């Protein structure tokens, strides 16, 4: 099992990625700067299409915005990384594959936010069914400690 931490230093940002018109690093090929909603999540570049096959940042941001009240409720410390890894998955320079949250992250968020969801008269979204996400030891996913794991089968 290989584990990576989500820190911008893990993503190639050498001189070849520096934009000539600013000091901001340019995203690596095939990646884009992370959406505004997910700024300061632990990585700065994202890869689209995302887990839901959305190809445009505006579509992902619009859909993600429906979860703003839940995010503002602070029902789970993992909610932002859970949502952002789905809508703005990390751009890992060695793969074009999407890196979803691990099943354990989904289960923790669902448990932490369960009371808030019930009080709000809502149900856990079907598209967030935790059994659809990989287990830590059986696939590439974002873990509870914000690290990225890739298990070779």
CSV table of C-alpha atoms in Angstrom, one decimal:
chain,number,residue,atom,x,y,z
A,1,UNK,CA,0.0,0.0,0.0
A,2,UNK,CA,1.3,3.5,-0.9
A,3,UNK,CA,0.1,6.5,1.0
A,4,UNK,CA,0.5,10.1,0.0
A,5,UNK,CA,-0.3,13.3,1.9
A,6,UNK,CA,-2.3,16.1,0.3
A,7,UNK,CA,0.2,18.9,0.4
A,8,UNK,CA,0.9,21.2,-2.5
A,9,UNK,CA,4.6,20.2,-2.3
A,10,UNK,CA,3.6,16.7,-3.6
A,11,UNK,CA,2.2,18.2,-6.8
A,12,UNK,CA,4.6,19.3,-9.5
A,13,UNK,CA,4.8,23.1,-9.4
A,14,UNK,CA,8.3,23.7,-10.7
A,15,UNK,CA,9.4,26.7,-12.8
A,16,UNK,CA,7.8,25.2,-15.9
A,17,UNK,CA,4.4,25.7,-14.2
A,18,UNK,CA,4.9,29.3,-13.3
A,19,UNK,CA,2.6,31.6,-15.2
A,20,UNK,CA,4.4,34.3,-17.1
A,21,UNK,CA,1.9,36.9,-16.0
A,22,UNK,CA,1.7,36.1,-12.3
A,23,UNK,CA,3.6,34.4,-9.5
A,24,UNK,CA,0.9,31.7,-9.2
A,25,UNK,CA,1.9,28.2,-10.3
A,26,UNK,CA,0.0,27.0,-13.3
A,27,UNK,CA,-1.8,23.7,-13.0
A,28,UNK,CA,-0.1,20.6,-14.3
A,29,UNK,CA,-1.3,19.4,-17.7
A,30,UNK,CA,-4.8,18.0,-17.4
A,31,UNK,CA,-5.5,19.7,-14.1
A,32,UNK,CA,-7.1,23.0,-13.1
A,33,UNK,CA,-7.0,25.2,-10.0
A,34,UNK,CA,-9.4,23.9,-7.4
A,35,UNK,CA,-12.8,25.5,-7.1
A,36,UNK,CA,-13.4,28.4,-4.8
A,37,UNK,CA,-15.6,26.4,-2.5
A,38,UNK,CA,-12.8,23.9,-1.8
A,39,UNK,CA,-9.9,26.4,-1.3
A,40,UNK,CA,-7.5,25.5,1.5
A,41,UNK,CA,-8.6,21.9,1.6
A,42,UNK,CA,-5.0,20.5,1.4
A,43,UNK,CA,-4.4,20.4,-2.3
A,44,UNK,CA,-4.6,23.2,-4.9
A,45,UNK,CA,-5.2,21.4,-8.2
A,46,UNK,CA,-8.2,19.3,-9.3
A,47,UNK,CA,-9.0,17.0,-12.2
A,48,UNK,CA,-12.2,17.1,-14.1
A,49,UNK,CA,-14.4,15.3,-15.0
A,50,UNK,CA,-15.1,14.6,-11.4
A,51,UNK,CA,-16.6,11.6,-9.7
A,52,UNK,CA,-20.1,12.5,-11.0
A,53,UNK,CA,-18.6,13.0,-14.5
A,54,UNK,CA,-19.1,16.8,-14.5
A,55,UNK,CA,-16.6,18.3,-16.9
A,56,UNK,CA,-17.0,22.0,-16.0
A,57,UNK,CA,-16.0,23.7,-12.8
A,58,UNK,CA,-19.2,25.8,-12.9
A,59,UNK,CA,-21.4,22.7,-12.9
A,60,UNK,CA,-19.5,21.2,-10.0
A,61,UNK,CA,-19.6,24.4,-8.0
A,62,UNK,CA,-23.4,24.8,-8.6
A,63,UNK,CA,-24.1,21.3,-7.4
A,64,UNK,CA,-21.7,21.5,-4.5
A,65,UNK,CA,-23.4,24.8,-3.4
A,66,UNK,CA,-26.5,22.9,-2.4
A,67,UNK,CA,-24.5,21.5,0.5
A,68,UNK,CA,-23.5,24.9,1.8
A,69,UNK,CA,-25.9,24.8,4.8
A,70,UNK,CA,-24.6,21.4,5.9
A,71,UNK,CA,-21.0,22.6,5.5
A,72,UNK,CA,-21.8,25.7,7.6
A,73,UNK,CA,-23.4,23.5,10.3
A,74,UNK,CA,-19.9,22.1,11.0
A,75,UNK,CA,-21.5,18.7,11.6
A,76,UNK,CA,-18.3,16.9,10.6
A,77,UNK,CA,-14.7,18.0,10.4
A,78,UNK,CA,-14.4,15.6,7.3
A,79,UNK,CA,-17.4,17.0,5.4
A,80,UNK,CA,-15.4,19.4,3.2
A,81,UNK,CA,-12.7,16.9,2.2
A,82,UNK,CA,-15.5,14.4,1.5
A,83,UNK,CA,-17.4,16.7,-0.8
A,84,UNK,CA,-14.4,18.3,-2.4
A,85,UNK,CA,-12.8,14.9,-3.2
A,86,UNK,CA,-16.0,14.1,-5.1
A,87,UNK,CA,-16.7,17.4,-6.8
A,88,UNK,CA,-13.1,18.6,-7.2
A,89,UNK,CA,-10.9,15.5,-6.9
A,90,UNK,CA,-7.2,16.0,-6.3
A,91,UNK,CA,-5.0,16.1,-9.3
A,92,UNK,CA,-2.4,13.5,-8.6
A,93,UNK,CA,0.4,13.9,-11.2
A,94,UNK,CA,0.9,10.2,-11.8
A,95,UNK,CA,-2.6,9.3,-12.7
A,96,UNK,CA,-5.7,10.5,-14.6
A,97,UNK,CA,-8.0,8.4,-12.4
A,98,UNK,CA,-10.4,10.0,-10.0
A,99,UNK,CA,-9.5,9.6,-6.3
A,100,UNK,CA,-12.8,9.4,-4.3
A,101,UNK,CA,-13.1,9.4,-0.6
A,102,UNK,CA,-12.6,6.1,1.2
A,103,UNK,CA,-15.7,4.3,2.5
A,104,UNK,CA,-14.6,5.0,6.0
A,105,UNK,CA,-14.7,8.8,5.3
A,106,UNK,CA,-18.2,8.5,3.9
A,107,UNK,CA,-19.4,6.5,6.9
A,108,UNK,CA,-17.8,9.0,9.4
A,109,UNK,CA,-19.4,12.0,7.7
A,110,UNK,CA,-22.8,10.2,7.4
A,111,UNK,CA,-22.6,9.4,11.1
A,112,UNK,CA,-21.4,12.8,12.2
A,113,UNK,CA,-24.0,14.7,10.1
A,114,UNK,CA,-26.9,12.3,10.7
A,115,UNK,CA,-28.6,14.3,13.4
A,116,UNK,CA,-28.3,17.6,11.3
A,117,UNK,CA,-29.7,15.8,8.3
A,118,UNK,CA,-32.7,14.5,10.2
A,119,UNK,CA,-33.3,17.8,11.9
A,120,UNK,CA,-33.3,19.4,8.5
A,121,UNK,CA,-35.9,16.9,7.2
A,122,UNK,CA,-33.4,15.5,4.6
A,123,UNK,CA,-32.1,12.1,3.8
A,124,UNK,CA,-28.5,11.1,3.1
A,125,UNK,CA,-28.2,11.5,-0.7
A,126,UNK,CA,-28.3,8.3,-2.7
A,127,UNK,CA,-25.3,9.3,-4.8
A,128,UNK,CA,-23.3,9.3,-1.5
A,129,UNK,CA,-24.0,5.7,-0.7
A,130,UNK,CA,-21.0,4.7,1.3
A,131,UNK,CA,-20.8,1.1,-0.1
A,132,UNK,CA,-20.0,2.7,-3.5
A,133,UNK,CA,-16.7,4.0,-2.2
A,134,UNK,CA,-13.5,1.9,-2.0
A,135,UNK,CA,-12.2,0.5,1.2
A,136,UNK,CA,-8.8,1.8,2.3
A,137,UNK,CA,-7.0,-1.4,1.6
A,138,UNK,CA,-8.7,-2.2,-1.7
A,139,UNK,CA,-8.4,0.9,-3.8
A,140,UNK,CA,-7.2,4.4,-4.4
A,141,UNK,CA,-9.0,6.8,-2.1
A,142,UNK,CA,-8.8,9.8,0.3
A,143,UNK,CA,-8.5,8.6,3.9
A,144,UNK,CA,-9.8,9.9,7.3
A,145,UNK,CA,-6.5,11.6,7.9
A,146,UNK,CA,-6.6,13.5,4.6
A,147,UNK,CA,-4.0,11.2,3.0
A,148,UNK,CA,-4.3,9.5,-0.4
A,149,UNK,CA,-3.9,5.7,-0.5
A,150,UNK,CA,-3.3,3.6,-3.5
A,151,UNK,CA,-3.3,-0.2,-2.9
A,152,UNK,CA,-2.0,-2.4,-5.6
A,153,UNK,CA,-4.1,-5.5,-6.0
